[in-house]
Amino acid sequence: MTGGPLAHHAHDDVLELVLDRTSRRNALSRDLLRELRHAFTNLPEGIRAVVLTSTGPVFSAGADFADLTGTSADLAYDRDLDNACTAIRDCPVPVIAAVDGPCVGAGVELTTSCDARFAGPNTWFRVPAVELGLLYNPTSIRRLHATLPRSTVTRLLVFAERFDAADAVRSGLATHRTDGDPREHALTLAHTLAQAPHEALAATRALLRHLDNGHFDDAEWQTTRTRLLDSPARHDAVAAASARHGVTHP
């Protein structure tokens, strides 16, 4: 589906969501952020992974200044960005960003909400909030602090440094660096993850999110683990692995 600021393309059990505002350098308008939230909370049946990509030479120029006032009224924009990022993090399937070109401001927060971030050779990341006289949203900083090393958060938010693709991988802003099209690599990983046992993948991602938020109930997660140990999906996966290794069970 195309025609709006967010295009949808289905590749079997993988959904590709495309930021499609090339004329605005894929700036994240409030309308686009709402569309992202809706897309991630209303996945089509059968989708097992999502790839977030963009059109044009810029992944995202960040917040759309047409939606900003330079006053406390911009808290409404923060809420829309927070809702979109929360929807990505709470998505029941893995989310992979393919970042090609500059990724600025709110675009950085959007991509760091994804499970993996492929950075192409022309990619760079930067958050110039302090240069705009802004304390970045504390909720957003907490999320970044839970996702990235403390030194990276300082360089990103206090120093407003620009991270090229290689530096982004070293610092955790990106998880993979590619010499070619990051979209192809992201789709390949997405299709691989789509074949993994869905419940185990979802439970592992959920546990990591809970740890990011400082929440951990050992008894709850041990119960989940025991349930998955006895699941048909695990039985089938172990049986298939045993067959590959020439192991037979009585």
Tab-separated table of C-alpha atoms in Angstrom:
chain	number	residue	atom	x	y	z
A	1	MET	CA	0.000	0.000	0.000
A	2	THR	CA	1.367	3.419	-0.987
A	3	GLY	CA	0.104	6.966	-1.396
A	4	GLY	CA	0.727	8.376	2.100
A	5	PRO	CA	3.788	9.310	4.127
A	6	LEU	CA	4.226	5.662	5.153
A	7	ALA	CA	4.224	2.981	2.462
A	8	HIS	CA	3.533	-0.701	3.250
A	9	HIS	CA	5.028	-3.588	1.259
A	10	ALA	CA	4.462	-7.231	2.171
A	11	HIS	CA	7.213	-9.752	1.394
A	12	ASP	CA	5.537	-13.031	2.376
A	13	ASP	CA	5.745	-13.015	6.202
A	14	VAL	CA	7.858	-9.824	6.375
A	15	LEU	CA	6.317	-6.344	6.310
A	16	GLU	CA	8.366	-3.437	4.975
A	17	LEU	CA	7.345	-0.001	6.225
A	18	VAL	CA	8.812	2.849	4.183
A	19	LEU	CA	9.144	6.490	5.257
A	20	ASP	CA	7.993	8.137	2.050
A	21	ARG	CA	8.262	11.927	2.314
A	22	THR	CA	11.227	12.512	0.044
A	23	SER	CA	10.265	16.128	-0.605
A	24	ARG	CA	10.585	16.768	3.156
A	25	ARG	CA	13.683	14.578	3.569
A	26	ASN	CA	11.452	12.086	5.389
A	27	ALA	CA	10.897	14.483	8.269
A	28	LEU	CA	8.771	12.892	10.962
A	29	SER	CA	5.523	14.832	11.008
A	30	ARG	CA	2.936	14.154	13.680
A	31	ASP	CA	0.752	12.500	11.046
A	32	LEU	CA	3.601	10.184	10.060
A	33	LEU	CA	4.324	9.320	13.689
A	34	ARG	CA	0.655	8.442	14.206
A	35	GLU	CA	0.735	6.259	11.097
A	36	LEU	CA	3.811	4.473	12.414
A	37	ARG	CA	2.118	3.836	15.743
A	38	HIS	CA	-0.966	2.457	14.003
A	39	ALA	CA	1.101	0.255	11.677
A	40	PHE	CA	3.115	-1.334	14.486
A	41	THR	CA	0.083	-1.932	16.705
A	42	ASN	CA	-2.064	-3.357	13.883
A	43	LEU	CA	0.180	-5.777	12.019
A	44	PRO	CA	-1.491	-7.926	9.344
A	45	GLU	CA	-2.091	-11.564	10.216
A	46	GLY	CA	0.891	-13.783	9.539
A	47	ILE	CA	3.586	-11.099	9.706
A	48	ARG	CA	6.653	-12.396	11.578
A	49	ALA	CA	9.112	-9.491	11.159
A	50	VAL	CA	9.096	-5.823	10.162
A	51	VAL	CA	11.726	-3.832	8.252
A	52	LEU	CA	11.698	-0.037	8.532
A	53	THR	CA	13.225	1.706	5.515
A	54	SER	CA	12.957	5.026	3.685
A	55	THR	CA	12.946	6.562	0.217
A	56	GLY	CA	15.487	9.042	-1.118
A	57	PRO	CA	19.005	9.941	0.032
A	58	VAL	CA	18.007	10.886	3.618
A	59	PHE	CA	16.668	8.313	6.059
A	60	SER	CA	15.063	11.036	8.175
A	61	ALA	CA	15.778	14.691	8.848
A	62	GLY	CA	14.130	14.297	12.263
A	63	ALA	CA	11.172	16.250	13.572
A	64	ASP	CA	9.170	18.171	10.984
A	65	PHE	CA	9.650	21.842	11.866
A	66	ALA	CA	6.231	22.543	10.358
A	67	ASP	CA	4.815	20.794	13.430
A	68	LEU	CA	6.992	22.630	15.981
A	69	THR	CA	6.365	25.974	17.635
A	70	GLY	CA	9.477	26.463	19.771
A	71	THR	CA	7.247	26.546	22.868
A	72	SER	CA	5.919	24.096	25.444
A	73	ALA	CA	3.153	23.291	22.951
A	74	ASP	CA	5.755	20.991	21.370
A	75	LEU	CA	5.075	18.527	24.187
A	76	ALA	CA	2.310	17.237	21.907
A	77	TYR	CA	4.971	16.289	19.358
A	78	ASP	CA	6.924	14.501	22.104
A	79	ARG	CA	3.850	12.419	22.915
A	80	ASP	CA	3.403	11.348	19.303
A	81	LEU	CA	7.079	10.404	19.009
A	82	ASP	CA	6.949	8.541	22.308
A	83	ASN	CA	3.860	6.627	21.180
A	84	ALA	CA	5.505	5.628	17.893
A	85	CYS	CA	8.704	4.467	19.600
A	86	THR	CA	6.764	2.558	22.247
A	87	ALA	CA	4.774	0.804	19.517
A	88	ILE	CA	8.032	-0.297	17.872
A	89	ARG	CA	9.488	-1.565	21.133
A	90	ASP	CA	6.267	-3.364	22.078
A	91	CYS	CA	5.792	-4.855	18.610
A	92	PRO	CA	5.251	-8.639	18.952
A	93	VAL	CA	7.739	-9.413	16.155
A	94	PRO	CA	11.347	-8.309	15.500
A	95	VAL	CA	11.814	-4.871	13.945
A	96	ILE	CA	14.868	-4.076	11.827
A	97	ALA	CA	15.820	-0.616	10.573
A	98	ALA	CA	17.686	-0.154	7.290
A	99	VAL	CA	19.284	3.276	7.576
A	100	ASP	CA	20.615	4.756	4.354
A	101	GLY	CA	21.827	8.353	4.523
A	102	PRO	CA	21.529	10.908	7.353
A	103	CYS	CA	19.439	10.018	10.398
A	104	VAL	CA	18.822	13.053	12.593
A	105	GLY	CA	17.070	13.910	15.844
A	106	ALA	CA	13.774	12.069	16.250
A	107	GLY	CA	14.890	9.683	13.503
A	108	VAL	CA	17.665	8.452	15.797
A	109	GLU	CA	15.172	7.685	18.536
A	110	LEU	CA	12.957	5.889	16.040
A	111	THR	CA	15.782	3.629	14.841
A	112	THR	CA	17.181	2.908	18.308
A	113	SER	CA	13.739	1.583	19.211
A	114	CYS	CA	14.293	-1.197	16.649
A	115	ASP	CA	15.957	-4.526	17.459
A	116	ALA	CA	18.611	-4.128	14.769
A	117	ARG	CA	19.915	-1.206	12.760
A	118	PHE	CA	21.765	-1.699	9.462
A	119	ALA	CA	23.791	1.355	8.451
A	120	GLY	CA	24.816	1.900	4.833
A	121	PRO	CA	28.085	3.535	3.761
A	122	ASN	CA	26.534	7.029	3.502
A	123	THR	CA	24.766	6.853	6.835
A	124	TRP	CA	25.360	9.152	9.779
A	125	PHE	CA	23.499	9.840	13.026
A	126	ARG	CA	23.180	13.092	14.972
A	127	VAL	CA	20.876	14.659	17.603
A	128	PRO	CA	21.374	18.475	17.685
A	129	ALA	CA	18.827	19.126	20.456
A	130	VAL	CA	21.129	21.220	22.665
A	131	GLU	CA	21.935	23.479	19.715
A	132	LEU	CA	18.205	24.228	19.511
A	133	GLY	CA	18.067	25.167	23.207
A	134	LEU	CA	16.290	21.948	24.072
A	135	LEU	CA	16.496	19.440	26.878
A	136	TYR	CA	15.566	16.347	24.932
A	137	ASN	CA	12.489	14.548	26.259
A	138	PRO	CA	13.585	12.919	29.560
A	139	THR	CA	11.499	9.842	28.741
A	140	SER	CA	13.409	9.528	25.494
A	141	ILE	CA	16.749	9.997	27.260
A	142	ARG	CA	15.842	7.221	29.679
A	143	ARG	CA	15.159	4.906	26.740
A	144	LEU	CA	18.405	5.860	25.023
A	145	HIS	CA	20.280	5.391	28.305
A	146	ALA	CA	18.850	1.875	28.591
A	147	THR	CA	19.769	1.048	24.989
A	148	LEU	CA	23.178	2.673	24.468
A	149	PRO	CA	26.424	2.982	26.432
A	150	ARG	CA	26.548	6.027	28.719
A	151	SER	CA	29.457	7.508	26.757
A	152	THR	CA	27.462	7.239	23.530
A	153	VAL	CA	24.490	9.043	25.066
A	154	THR	CA	26.800	11.840	26.231
A	155	ARG	CA	28.403	12.199	22.800
A	156	LEU	CA	24.977	12.088	21.149
A	157	LEU	CA	23.008	14.453	23.387
A	158	VAL	CA	25.549	16.639	25.207
A	159	PHE	CA	28.217	17.019	22.527
A	160	ALA	CA	25.790	16.685	19.579
A	161	GLU	CA	28.444	14.674	17.758
A	162	ARG	CA	27.957	13.224	14.317
A	163	PHE	CA	28.478	9.452	14.104
A	164	ASP	CA	29.420	7.970	10.746
A	165	ALA	CA	28.498	4.360	9.962
A	166	ALA	CA	31.663	2.836	11.428
A	167	ASP	CA	31.482	4.928	14.601
A	168	ALA	CA	27.765	4.186	14.902
A	169	VAL	CA	28.459	0.449	15.034
A	170	ARG	CA	31.282	0.872	17.552
A	171	SER	CA	29.087	3.021	19.776
A	172	GLY	CA	25.918	0.930	19.510
A	173	LEU	CA	23.817	3.376	17.483
A	174	ALA	CA	23.893	0.809	14.669
A	175	THR	CA	24.175	-2.945	15.066
A	176	HIS	CA	25.473	-3.720	11.552
A	177	ARG	CA	27.460	-1.824	8.936
A	178	THR	CA	27.012	-2.668	5.262
A	179	ASP	CA	29.019	-1.709	2.189
A	180	GLY	CA	25.956	-2.044	-0.039
A	181	ASP	CA	22.237	-1.480	0.307
A	182	PRO	CA	21.268	-1.870	4.003
A	183	ARG	CA	17.701	-2.681	2.956
A	184	GLU	CA	18.777	-5.963	1.341
A	185	HIS	CA	20.664	-7.029	4.460
A	186	ALA	CA	17.751	-6.030	6.704
A	187	LEU	CA	15.265	-8.017	4.629
A	188	THR	CA	17.563	-11.057	4.662
A	189	LEU	CA	17.766	-10.971	8.460
A	190	ALA	CA	14.020	-10.390	8.721
A	191	HIS	CA	13.241	-13.454	6.598
A	192	THR	CA	15.631	-15.530	8.733
A	193	LEU	CA	14.018	-14.371	11.971
A	194	ALA	CA	10.565	-14.997	10.526
A	195	GLN	CA	11.394	-18.715	10.418
A	196	ALA	CA	12.404	-18.900	14.090
A	197	PRO	CA	9.903	-20.254	16.665
A	198	HIS	CA	7.650	-17.265	17.185
A	199	GLU	CA	6.837	-17.693	20.890
A	200	ALA	CA	10.466	-18.120	21.941
A	201	LEU	CA	11.521	-15.076	19.938
A	202	ALA	CA	8.685	-12.957	21.324
A	203	ALA	CA	9.392	-14.028	24.922
A	204	THR	CA	13.110	-13.263	24.613
A	205	ARG	CA	12.428	-9.791	23.188
A	206	ALA	CA	9.835	-9.118	25.904
A	207	LEU	CA	12.281	-10.094	28.638
A	208	LEU	CA	14.903	-7.731	27.224
A	209	ARG	CA	12.340	-4.896	27.159
A	210	HIS	CA	11.466	-5.565	30.794
A	211	LEU	CA	15.150	-5.468	31.722
A	212	ASP	CA	15.546	-2.184	29.824
A	213	ASN	CA	12.778	-0.757	31.990
A	214	GLY	CA	14.307	-2.105	35.206
A	215	HIS	CA	11.632	-4.759	35.743
A	216	PHE	CA	12.417	-8.422	36.368
A	217	ASP	CA	10.280	-11.116	37.971
A	218	ASP	CA	12.351	-14.305	37.993
A	219	ALA	CA	9.428	-16.573	38.881
A	220	GLU	CA	7.334	-15.213	36.017
A	221	TRP	CA	10.074	-15.713	33.443
A	222	GLN	CA	11.016	-19.156	34.744
A	223	THR	CA	7.361	-20.135	34.288
A	224	THR	CA	7.446	-18.835	30.735
A	225	ARG	CA	10.669	-20.751	30.081
A	226	THR	CA	9.220	-24.001	31.421
A	227	ARG	CA	6.124	-23.587	29.266
A	228	LEU	CA	8.251	-23.070	26.173
A	229	LEU	CA	10.453	-26.054	27.056
A	230	ASP	CA	7.348	-28.230	26.779
A	231	SER	CA	5.949	-26.532	23.681
A	232	PRO	CA	5.446	-28.399	20.377
A	233	ALA	CA	7.581	-25.784	18.613
A	234	ARG	CA	10.584	-26.551	20.829
A	235	HIS	CA	10.037	-30.306	20.463
A	236	ASP	CA	9.995	-29.980	16.682
A	237	ALA	CA	13.042	-27.677	16.660
A	238	VAL	CA	15.096	-30.038	18.838
A	239	ALA	CA	14.021	-33.031	16.755
A	240	ALA	CA	15.094	-31.264	13.568
A	241	ALA	CA	18.447	-30.232	15.089
A	242	SER	CA	19.032	-33.774	16.350
A	243	ALA	CA	18.363	-35.172	12.874
A	244	ARG	CA	20.862	-32.730	11.351
A	245	HIS	CA	23.499	-33.930	13.814
A	246	GLY	CA	22.673	-37.614	13.300
A	247	VAL	CA	21.305	-38.046	16.812
A	248	THR	CA	18.392	-40.370	17.475
A	249	HIS	CA	16.278	-40.400	20.625
A	250	PRO	CA	14.530	-43.460	22.039
